[in-house]
């Protein structure tokens, strides 16, 4: 089939393009190549990939790109936590309005299959387990508590610290920053579109994606890339809070395989899929592992924090494994070795 990949020149997009081609699909790539994302990252797509250089908010370019397309993988988005509230309009325009323009164009072109790059950030702090009240949504962390080094989110009813728990796709939305809010909006817009058009949506809620090709020196670099860049400069990685934040680090090739399998196999209705390795690790674990791999200085735990960050978020990817026959294949050790060699 012919697949349009929006944001196909980005970190995850490049791997999805390769995965699609490797499975015999025809690919059209649409990307704005905005400078704050792609600065210093020259990349030439494979010769047999059709390219439309345009912003996803450009309706005419979308109509061109969707000609003859059977399915869309929508990755184009402004990512990251954001610097301050002045970033809100860009998130809303790039992500919310951009997705709305894409869905409207898909309706005009009668393209009814969408695979959407969503994110674990839609869950906020996810779920915790209170020793008294059981499973509960953690209360928001306050500036005052973080400043005092109280990093664990409390039970909203009794204030006691919560044990961490895996989140399933049924965990309620609880977006706690601009990017998270825009991802929730994308999922709602896609559901609205599917209801009206009869289209299908696979919302892929990616966890912490890492691997070769990660953006390293942009506002959108992930924590693994930030630590790697510091170590290559001979500096110790600086770990926020106490380093105990739990995450699910999943390799980009595993993410690409999951996304393409959803594109191929999910043909009706709206379904969300967590995409994670299934093995939680702390941010401190990642920093220490990278320091060992690169023979660099040991990490420094700074106690710094960002109010919009969540403390713990780890996935239950059982649905993806069961329904789409997907399993992660790249081990954490092999993935780090590849990342640091790239």
GROMACS .gro file of C-alpha atoms in nm:
model
  342
    1UNK     CA    1   0.000   0.000   0.000
    2UNK     CA    2   0.099   0.365  -0.028
    3UNK     CA    3   0.153   0.534   0.309
    4UNK     CA    4   0.190   0.904   0.383
    5UNK     CA    5   0.423   0.966   0.678
    6UNK     CA    6   0.392   1.319   0.818
    7UNK     CA    7   0.702   1.425   1.009
    8UNK     CA    8   0.883   1.149   0.823
    9UNK     CA    9   1.220   1.326   0.835
   10UNK     CA   10   1.224   1.326   1.214
   11UNK     CA   11   1.393   1.086   1.453
   12UNK     CA   12   1.112   0.829   1.474
   13UNK     CA   13   0.986   0.910   1.126
   14UNK     CA   14   1.309   0.803   0.956
   15UNK     CA   15   1.292   0.463   1.123
   16UNK     CA   16   0.925   0.420   1.031
   17UNK     CA   17   1.000   0.507   0.668
   18UNK     CA   18   1.271   0.239   0.662
   19UNK     CA   19   1.039  -0.013   0.825
   20UNK     CA   20   0.765   0.056   0.571
   21UNK     CA   21   1.003   0.022   0.279
   22UNK     CA   22   1.145  -0.297   0.426
   23UNK     CA   23   0.794  -0.443   0.426
   24UNK     CA   24   0.737  -0.355   0.062
   25UNK     CA   25   0.518  -0.046   0.102
   26UNK     CA   26   0.533   0.271  -0.107
   27UNK     CA   27   0.608   0.584   0.099
   28UNK     CA   28   0.530   0.953   0.062
   29UNK     CA   29   0.707   1.169   0.320
   30UNK     CA   30   0.575   1.509   0.429
   31UNK     CA   31   0.785   1.729   0.658
   32UNK     CA   32   0.831   2.102   0.713
   33UNK     CA   33   1.197   2.052   0.810
   34UNK     CA   34   1.159   2.334   1.063
   35UNK     CA   35   1.494   2.463   1.175
   36UNK     CA   36   1.450   2.429   1.550
   37UNK     CA   37   1.400   2.054   1.505
   38UNK     CA   38   1.630   1.967   1.217
   39UNK     CA   39   1.921   2.210   1.264
   40UNK     CA   40   2.251   2.041   1.180
   41UNK     CA   41   2.084   1.710   1.096
   42UNK     CA   42   2.127   1.661   0.724
   43UNK     CA   43   1.937   1.358   0.601
   44UNK     CA   44   1.860   1.228   0.255
   45UNK     CA   45   1.564   0.991   0.231
   46UNK     CA   46   1.583   0.679   0.014
   47UNK     CA   47   1.566   0.749  -0.357
   48UNK     CA   48   1.226   0.583  -0.403
   49UNK     CA   49   1.050   0.796  -0.139
   50UNK     CA   50   0.826   1.076  -0.260
   51UNK     CA   51   0.884   1.398  -0.061
   52UNK     CA   52   0.652   1.690   0.002
   53UNK     CA   53   0.833   1.967   0.190
   54UNK     CA   54   0.551   2.149   0.365
   55UNK     CA   55   0.390   2.217   0.697
   56UNK     CA   56   0.105   1.985   0.793
   57UNK     CA   57  -0.113   2.295   0.837
   58UNK     CA   58  -0.090   2.363   0.460
   59UNK     CA   59  -0.418   2.234   0.318
   60UNK     CA   60  -0.307   2.251  -0.046
   61UNK     CA   61   0.012   2.056   0.027
   62UNK     CA   62  -0.190   1.795   0.215
   63UNK     CA   63  -0.424   1.751  -0.082
   64UNK     CA   64  -0.118   1.694  -0.301
   65UNK     CA   65   0.050   1.453  -0.059
   66UNK     CA   66  -0.264   1.242  -0.010
   67UNK     CA   67  -0.315   1.161  -0.376
   68UNK     CA   68  -0.326   0.784  -0.418
   69UNK     CA   69  -0.255   0.723  -0.048
   70UNK     CA   70  -0.408   0.424   0.133
   71UNK     CA   71  -0.305   0.506   0.492
   72UNK     CA   72  -0.146   0.783   0.699
   73UNK     CA   73   0.109   0.766   0.980
   74UNK     CA   74   0.089   1.103   1.155
   75UNK     CA   75   0.406   1.200   1.342
   76UNK     CA   76   0.438   1.572   1.262
   77UNK     CA   77   0.425   1.764   1.590
   78UNK     CA   78   0.605   2.003   1.819
   79UNK     CA   79   0.742   1.782   2.098
   80UNK     CA   80   0.909   1.837   2.436
   81UNK     CA   81   0.788   1.989   2.759
   82UNK     CA   82   0.809   2.349   2.642
   83UNK     CA   83   1.001   2.636   2.799
   84UNK     CA   84   0.715   2.843   2.941
   85UNK     CA   85   0.358   2.947   2.871
   86UNK     CA   86   0.471   3.143   2.566
   87UNK     CA   87   0.507   2.805   2.392
   88UNK     CA   88   0.135   2.730   2.427
   89UNK     CA   89   0.028   2.890   2.096
   90UNK     CA   90   0.290   2.693   1.900
   91UNK     CA   91   0.181   2.362   2.054
   92UNK     CA   92  -0.184   2.439   1.983
   93UNK     CA   93  -0.115   2.550   1.627
   94UNK     CA   94   0.142   2.287   1.526
   95UNK     CA   95  -0.021   1.989   1.695
   96UNK     CA   96  -0.391   2.062   1.736
   97UNK     CA   97  -0.459   2.270   1.424
   98UNK     CA   98  -0.212   2.063   1.222
   99UNK     CA   99  -0.393   1.741   1.307
  100UNK     CA  100  -0.730   1.900   1.231
  101UNK     CA  101  -0.606   2.009   0.887
  102UNK     CA  102  -0.473   1.659   0.818
  103UNK     CA  103  -0.800   1.492   0.916
  104UNK     CA  104  -1.002   1.732   0.703
  105UNK     CA  105  -0.775   1.660   0.407
  106UNK     CA  106  -0.802   1.284   0.465
  107UNK     CA  107  -1.180   1.318   0.452
  108UNK     CA  108  -1.155   1.506   0.121
  109UNK     CA  109  -0.924   1.237  -0.018
  110UNK     CA  110  -1.137   0.956   0.128
  111UNK     CA  111  -0.836   0.808   0.312
  112UNK     CA  112  -0.976   0.616   0.609
  113UNK     CA  113  -0.677   0.462   0.789
  114UNK     CA  114  -0.479   0.665   1.044
  115UNK     CA  115  -0.196   0.561   1.273
  116UNK     CA  116  -0.137   0.846   1.517
  117UNK     CA  117   0.181   0.907   1.715
  118UNK     CA  118   0.047   0.978   2.061
  119UNK     CA  119   0.243   0.963   2.386
  120UNK     CA  120   0.248   0.834   2.741
  121UNK     CA  121   0.233   1.199   2.850
  122UNK     CA  122  -0.146   1.185   2.810
  123UNK     CA  123  -0.157   0.995   3.142
  124UNK     CA  124   0.022   1.261   3.347
  125UNK     CA  125   0.137   1.089   3.666
  126UNK     CA  126  -0.060   0.780   3.565
  127UNK     CA  127  -0.170   0.566   3.856
  128UNK     CA  128  -0.028   0.507   4.201
  129UNK     CA  129  -0.122   0.277   4.485
  130UNK     CA  130  -0.198   0.421   4.826
  131UNK     CA  131  -0.153   0.187   5.126
  132UNK     CA  132  -0.490   0.310   5.254
  133UNK     CA  133  -0.699   0.402   4.948
  134UNK     CA  134  -0.564   0.162   4.686
  135UNK     CA  135  -0.529   0.259   4.318
  136UNK     CA  136  -0.555   0.634   4.275
  137UNK     CA  137  -0.454   0.918   4.045
  138UNK     CA  138  -0.167   1.105   4.215
  139UNK     CA  139  -0.221   1.464   4.318
  140UNK     CA  140  -0.026   1.723   4.118
  141UNK     CA  141   0.320   1.801   4.253
  142UNK     CA  142   0.349   2.154   4.382
  143UNK     CA  143   0.631   2.402   4.340
  144UNK     CA  144   0.670   2.426   4.718
  145UNK     CA  145   0.701   2.050   4.764
  146UNK     CA  146   0.953   2.013   4.479
  147UNK     CA  147   1.162   2.300   4.615
  148UNK     CA  148   1.185   2.111   4.945
  149UNK     CA  149   1.294   1.792   4.769
  150UNK     CA  150   0.959   1.618   4.812
  151UNK     CA  151   0.948   1.456   4.471
  152UNK     CA  152   0.701   1.171   4.518
  153UNK     CA  153   0.343   1.264   4.425
  154UNK     CA  154   0.107   1.218   4.721
  155UNK     CA  155  -0.228   1.049   4.755
  156UNK     CA  156  -0.486   1.325   4.694
  157UNK     CA  157  -0.700   1.196   4.981
  158UNK     CA  158  -0.456   1.133   5.266
  159UNK     CA  159  -0.126   1.282   5.144
  160UNK     CA  160   0.072   0.961   5.191
  161UNK     CA  161   0.340   0.867   4.932
  162UNK     CA  162   0.218   0.633   4.658
  163UNK     CA  163   0.370   0.314   4.524
  164UNK     CA  164   0.413   0.317   4.147
  165UNK     CA  165   0.191   0.114   3.915
  166UNK     CA  166   0.180   0.028   3.545
  167UNK     CA  167  -0.070   0.218   3.333
  168UNK     CA  168  -0.302   0.050   3.086
  169UNK     CA  169  -0.471   0.220   2.794
  170UNK     CA  170  -0.782   0.259   3.010
  171UNK     CA  171  -0.602   0.491   3.254
  172UNK     CA  172  -0.779   0.831   3.248
  173UNK     CA  173  -0.621   1.122   3.066
  174UNK     CA  174  -0.443   1.367   3.296
  175UNK     CA  175  -0.223   1.594   3.081
  176UNK     CA  176   0.010   1.814   3.285
  177UNK     CA  177   0.193   2.025   3.027
  178UNK     CA  178   0.133   2.183   2.686
  179UNK     CA  179   0.265   1.891   2.484
  180UNK     CA  180   0.053   1.645   2.680
  181UNK     CA  181  -0.258   1.856   2.630
  182UNK     CA  182  -0.195   1.872   2.256
  183UNK     CA  183  -0.158   1.493   2.237
  184UNK     CA  184  -0.490   1.445   2.415
  185UNK     CA  185  -0.646   1.689   2.169
  186UNK     CA  186  -0.502   1.495   1.874
  187UNK     CA  187  -0.658   1.174   2.000
  188UNK     CA  188  -0.997   1.342   2.046
  189UNK     CA  189  -0.985   1.502   1.699
  190UNK     CA  190  -0.895   1.166   1.548
  191UNK     CA  191  -1.184   0.996   1.730
  192UNK     CA  192  -1.424   1.266   1.605
  193UNK     CA  193  -1.299   1.214   1.249
  194UNK     CA  194  -1.333   0.836   1.273
  195UNK     CA  195  -1.690   0.863   1.402
  196UNK     CA  196  -1.795   1.085   1.112
  197UNK     CA  197  -1.604   0.913   0.830
  198UNK     CA  198  -1.603   0.551   0.945
  199UNK     CA  199  -1.223   0.564   0.950
  200UNK     CA  200  -0.988   0.367   1.174
  201UNK     CA  201  -0.743   0.512   1.427
  202UNK     CA  202  -0.456   0.340   1.605
  203UNK     CA  203  -0.325   0.584   1.868
  204UNK     CA  204   0.029   0.473   1.953
  205UNK     CA  205   0.117   0.601   2.299
  206UNK     CA  206   0.496   0.597   2.278
  207UNK     CA  207   0.696   0.585   2.599
  208UNK     CA  208   1.055   0.715   2.622
  209UNK     CA  209   1.195   0.643   2.277
  210UNK     CA  210   1.573   0.629   2.229
  211UNK     CA  211   1.816   0.505   1.968
  212UNK     CA  212   2.036   0.611   1.676
  213UNK     CA  213   1.943   0.941   1.517
  214UNK     CA  214   1.809   1.101   1.834
  215UNK     CA  215   1.813   1.483   1.824
  216UNK     CA  216   2.088   1.584   2.065
  217UNK     CA  217   2.126   1.958   2.074
  218UNK     CA  218   1.775   2.091   2.023
  219UNK     CA  219   1.499   2.181   2.270
  220UNK     CA  220   1.343   1.845   2.180
  221UNK     CA  221   1.626   1.616   2.284
  222UNK     CA  222   1.528   1.331   2.515
  223UNK     CA  223   1.706   1.259   2.840
  224UNK     CA  224   1.920   0.980   2.688
  225UNK     CA  225   2.046   1.219   2.419
  226UNK     CA  226   2.111   1.497   2.672
  227UNK     CA  227   2.317   1.261   2.889
  228UNK     CA  228   2.507   1.126   2.587
  229UNK     CA  229   2.596   1.474   2.464
  230UNK     CA  230   2.728   1.570   2.808
  231UNK     CA  231   2.942   1.256   2.830
  232UNK     CA  232   3.089   1.317   2.486
  233UNK     CA  233   3.194   1.661   2.606
  234UNK     CA  234   3.367   1.495   2.900
  235UNK     CA  235   3.103   1.622   3.143
  236UNK     CA  236   2.908   1.429   3.403
  237UNK     CA  237   2.538   1.385   3.318
  238UNK     CA  238   2.320   1.609   3.535
  239UNK     CA  239   2.022   1.420   3.673
  240UNK     CA  240   1.719   1.616   3.789
  241UNK     CA  241   1.536   1.554   4.118
  242UNK     CA  242   1.693   1.253   4.293
  243UNK     CA  243   1.721   1.038   3.981
  244UNK     CA  244   1.443   0.808   4.099
  245UNK     CA  245   1.193   0.903   3.825
  246UNK     CA  246   1.067   0.579   3.666
  247UNK     CA  247   1.038   0.559   3.289
  248UNK     CA  248   1.003   0.295   3.019
  249UNK     CA  249   1.286   0.337   2.768
  250UNK     CA  250   1.194   0.169   2.438
  251UNK     CA  251   1.419   0.143   2.132
  252UNK     CA  252   1.318   0.335   1.822
  253UNK     CA  253   1.327   0.029   1.595
  254UNK     CA  254   1.083  -0.147   1.823
  255UNK     CA  255   0.862   0.162   1.809
  256UNK     CA  256   0.883   0.169   1.429
  257UNK     CA  257   0.788  -0.198   1.406
  258UNK     CA  258   0.489  -0.147   1.638
  259UNK     CA  259   0.372   0.155   1.439
  260UNK     CA  260   0.392  -0.020   1.103
  261UNK     CA  261   0.218  -0.329   1.239
  262UNK     CA  262  -0.066  -0.106   1.360
  263UNK     CA  263  -0.079   0.065   1.020
  264UNK     CA  264  -0.105  -0.274   0.849
  265UNK     CA  265  -0.336  -0.455   1.089
  266UNK     CA  266  -0.569  -0.208   1.263
  267UNK     CA  267  -0.850  -0.163   1.013
  268UNK     CA  268  -1.159  -0.053   1.207
  269UNK     CA  269  -1.259   0.159   1.504
  270UNK     CA  270  -1.045   0.362   1.744
  271UNK     CA  271  -0.789   0.182   1.957
  272UNK     CA  272  -0.503   0.306   2.175
  273UNK     CA  273  -0.183   0.107   2.222
  274UNK     CA  274   0.091   0.162   2.479
  275UNK     CA  275   0.434   0.118   2.319
  276UNK     CA  276   0.696   0.039   2.582
  277UNK     CA  277   0.963  -0.215   2.662
  278UNK     CA  278   0.776  -0.339   2.969
  279UNK     CA  279   1.087  -0.297   3.189
  280UNK     CA  280   1.081   0.018   3.402
  281UNK     CA  281   1.409   0.193   3.477
  282UNK     CA  282   1.489   0.516   3.655
  283UNK     CA  283   1.640   0.821   3.493
  284UNK     CA  284   1.937   0.766   3.725
  285UNK     CA  285   1.970   0.411   3.588
  286UNK     CA  286   1.989   0.548   3.234
  287UNK     CA  287   2.252   0.807   3.331
  288UNK     CA  288   2.469   0.550   3.509
  289UNK     CA  289   2.440   0.300   3.225
  290UNK     CA  290   2.546   0.560   2.969
  291UNK     CA  291   2.838   0.669   3.188
  292UNK     CA  292   2.959   0.308   3.207
  293UNK     CA  293   2.915   0.251   2.834
  294UNK     CA  294   3.108   0.566   2.743
  295UNK     CA  295   3.362   0.532   3.027
  296UNK     CA  296   3.262   0.878   3.143
  297UNK     CA  297   3.227   1.054   3.477
  298UNK     CA  298   2.959   0.938   3.713
  299UNK     CA  299   2.630   1.130   3.702
  300UNK     CA  300   2.562   1.426   3.929
  301UNK     CA  301   2.223   1.431   4.099
  302UNK     CA  302   2.129   1.799   4.106
  303UNK     CA  303   1.794   1.815   4.284
  304UNK     CA  304   1.674   2.050   4.009
  305UNK     CA  305   1.321   2.005   3.880
  306UNK     CA  306   1.071   2.123   3.621
  307UNK     CA  307   0.716   2.177   3.741
  308UNK     CA  308   0.562   2.019   3.427
  309UNK     CA  309   0.757   1.693   3.458
  310UNK     CA  310   0.587   1.383   3.591
  311UNK     CA  311   0.754   1.166   3.853
  312UNK     CA  312   0.673   0.815   3.732
  313UNK     CA  313   0.510   0.683   3.417
  314UNK     CA  314   0.553   0.325   3.296
  315UNK     CA  315   0.348   0.126   3.049
  316UNK     CA  316   0.160  -0.196   3.029
  317UNK     CA  317   0.196  -0.294   2.662
  318UNK     CA  318  -0.002  -0.617   2.689
  319UNK     CA  319  -0.270  -0.498   2.445
  320UNK     CA  320  -0.016  -0.428   2.172
  321UNK     CA  321   0.148  -0.766   2.221
  322UNK     CA  322  -0.180  -0.955   2.227
  323UNK     CA  323  -0.371  -0.780   1.948
  324UNK     CA  324  -0.093  -0.694   1.702
  325UNK     CA  325   0.155  -0.974   1.779
  326UNK     CA  326   0.433  -0.727   1.865
  327UNK     CA  327   0.720  -0.772   2.107
  328UNK     CA  328   1.024  -0.552   2.174
  329UNK     CA  329   1.337  -0.709   2.029
  330UNK     CA  330   1.620  -0.468   2.117
  331UNK     CA  331   1.760  -0.517   2.467
  332UNK     CA  332   1.842  -0.216   2.682
  333UNK     CA  333   2.212  -0.307   2.681
  334UNK     CA  334   2.229  -0.350   2.304
  335UNK     CA  335   2.028  -0.034   2.249
  336UNK     CA  336   2.261   0.175   2.463
  337UNK     CA  337   2.568   0.032   2.291
  338UNK     CA  338   2.419   0.127   1.954
  339UNK     CA  339   2.317   0.472   2.073
  340UNK     CA  340   2.662   0.556   2.206
  341UNK     CA  341   2.831   0.422   1.891
  342UNK     CA  342   2.621   0.636   1.658
   0.00000   0.00000   0.00000
